[in-house]
Short mmCIF file of C-alpha atoms in Angstrom, two decimals:
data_model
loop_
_atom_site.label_atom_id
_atom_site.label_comp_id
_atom_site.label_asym_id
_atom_site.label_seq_id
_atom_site.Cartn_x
_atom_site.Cartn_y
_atom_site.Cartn_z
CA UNK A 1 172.71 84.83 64.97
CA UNK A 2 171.91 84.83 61.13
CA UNK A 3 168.77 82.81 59.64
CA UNK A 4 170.73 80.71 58.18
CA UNK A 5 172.41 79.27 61.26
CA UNK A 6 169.31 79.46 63.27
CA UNK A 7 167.54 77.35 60.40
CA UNK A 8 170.27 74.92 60.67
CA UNK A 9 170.12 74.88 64.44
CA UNK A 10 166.57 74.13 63.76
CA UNK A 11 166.91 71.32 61.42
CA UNK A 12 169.19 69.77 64.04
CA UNK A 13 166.95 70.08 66.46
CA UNK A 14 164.05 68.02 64.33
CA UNK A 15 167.09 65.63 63.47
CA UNK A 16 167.72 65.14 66.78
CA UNK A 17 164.03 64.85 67.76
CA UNK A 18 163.27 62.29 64.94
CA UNK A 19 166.23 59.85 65.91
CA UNK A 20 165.09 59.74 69.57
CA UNK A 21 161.68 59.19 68.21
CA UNK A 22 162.83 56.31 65.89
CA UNK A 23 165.01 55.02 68.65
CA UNK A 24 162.43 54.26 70.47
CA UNK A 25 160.08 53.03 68.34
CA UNK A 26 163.07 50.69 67.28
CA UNK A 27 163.69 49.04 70.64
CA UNK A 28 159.99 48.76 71.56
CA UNK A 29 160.67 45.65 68.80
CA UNK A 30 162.18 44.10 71.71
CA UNK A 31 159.44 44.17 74.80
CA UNK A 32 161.46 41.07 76.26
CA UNK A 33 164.05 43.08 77.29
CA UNK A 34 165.04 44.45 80.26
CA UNK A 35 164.30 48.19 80.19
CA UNK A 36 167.58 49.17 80.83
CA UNK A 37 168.90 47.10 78.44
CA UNK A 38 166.14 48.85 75.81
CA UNK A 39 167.31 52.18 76.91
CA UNK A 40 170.73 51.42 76.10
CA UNK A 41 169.58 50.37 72.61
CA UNK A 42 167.66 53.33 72.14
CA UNK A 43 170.84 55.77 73.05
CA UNK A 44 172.85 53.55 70.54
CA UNK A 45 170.55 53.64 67.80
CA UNK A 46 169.97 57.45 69.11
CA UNK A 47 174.07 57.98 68.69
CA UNK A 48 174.78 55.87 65.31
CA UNK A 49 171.95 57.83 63.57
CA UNK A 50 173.14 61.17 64.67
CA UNK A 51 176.92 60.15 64.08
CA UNK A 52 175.55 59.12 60.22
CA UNK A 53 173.56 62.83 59.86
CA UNK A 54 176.35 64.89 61.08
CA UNK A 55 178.64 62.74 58.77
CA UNK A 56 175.88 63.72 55.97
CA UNK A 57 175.93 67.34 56.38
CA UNK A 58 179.82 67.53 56.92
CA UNK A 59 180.14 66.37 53.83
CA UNK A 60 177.44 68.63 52.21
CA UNK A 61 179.31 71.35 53.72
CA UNK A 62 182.61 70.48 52.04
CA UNK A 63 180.88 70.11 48.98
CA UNK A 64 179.03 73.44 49.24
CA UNK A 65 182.86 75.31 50.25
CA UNK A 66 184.16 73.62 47.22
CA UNK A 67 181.41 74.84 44.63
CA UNK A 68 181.81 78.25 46.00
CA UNK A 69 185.45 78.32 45.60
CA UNK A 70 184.98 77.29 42.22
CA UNK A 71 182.39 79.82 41.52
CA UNK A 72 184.44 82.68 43.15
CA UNK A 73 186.83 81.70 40.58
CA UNK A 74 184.67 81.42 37.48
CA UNK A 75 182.92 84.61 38.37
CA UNK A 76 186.14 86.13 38.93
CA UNK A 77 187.92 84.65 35.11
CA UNK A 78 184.34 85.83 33.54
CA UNK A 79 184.79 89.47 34.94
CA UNK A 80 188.61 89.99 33.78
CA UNK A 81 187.34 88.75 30.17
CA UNK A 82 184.42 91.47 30.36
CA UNK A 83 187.30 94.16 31.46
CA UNK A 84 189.22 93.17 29.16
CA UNK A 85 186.88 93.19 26.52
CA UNK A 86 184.96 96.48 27.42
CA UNK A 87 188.69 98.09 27.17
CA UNK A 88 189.09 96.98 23.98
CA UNK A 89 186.07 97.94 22.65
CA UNK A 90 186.76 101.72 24.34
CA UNK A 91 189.84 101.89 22.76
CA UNK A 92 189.39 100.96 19.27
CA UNK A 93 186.53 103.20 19.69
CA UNK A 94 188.68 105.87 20.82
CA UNK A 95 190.95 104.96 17.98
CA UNK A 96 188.05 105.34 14.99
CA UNK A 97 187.57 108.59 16.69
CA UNK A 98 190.88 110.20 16.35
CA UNK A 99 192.94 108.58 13.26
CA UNK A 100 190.51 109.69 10.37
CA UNK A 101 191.30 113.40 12.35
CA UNK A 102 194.55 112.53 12.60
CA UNK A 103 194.96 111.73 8.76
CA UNK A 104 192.68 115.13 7.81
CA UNK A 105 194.80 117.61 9.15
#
């Protein structure tokens, strides 16, 4: 498993830690009822947060796969103009180098 996966298995982990947390400190609002009835708030509270986070980094993912995409393919347009730039300088190079010989002899 990479780092980078185990940090975001990590951060989930905390994510789901903290809405549990909040959960509960959310339905101890309500001491009047039943504690079944508090638990069930707590695992819908739990649910809708967790729902809204994985919502959050779905989209941050998309986002990230589109940047790349479109960096791939900057990086890649930038590199064909360097090509074709370093081959023109080598060639009129190459041609300073042999038409004054050329017109010499």
């Amino acid at each position: 498993m990479g780092i980078a996966r185990l940090e975001g298995l990590l951060a989930w982990e905390a994510e789901i830690a903290a809405a549990e947390r909040d959960a509960r400190a959310f339905a101890e609002q309500f001491p009047w009822l039943p504690a079944a009835e508090r638990e069930n708030l707590e695992r819908a509270y739990a649910a809708d947060r967790l729902r809204y986070a994985e919502e959050v980094v779905d989209r941050a993912v998309e986002r990230c796969r589109r940047l790349a995409a479109r960096y791939r393919s900057e990086c890649r347009r930038i590199c064909a103009r360097w090509a074709a730039l370093c081959l023109s300088v080598t060639l009129a190079a190459a041609l300073f180098a042999v038409v004054p010989a050329a017109l010499r002899g």
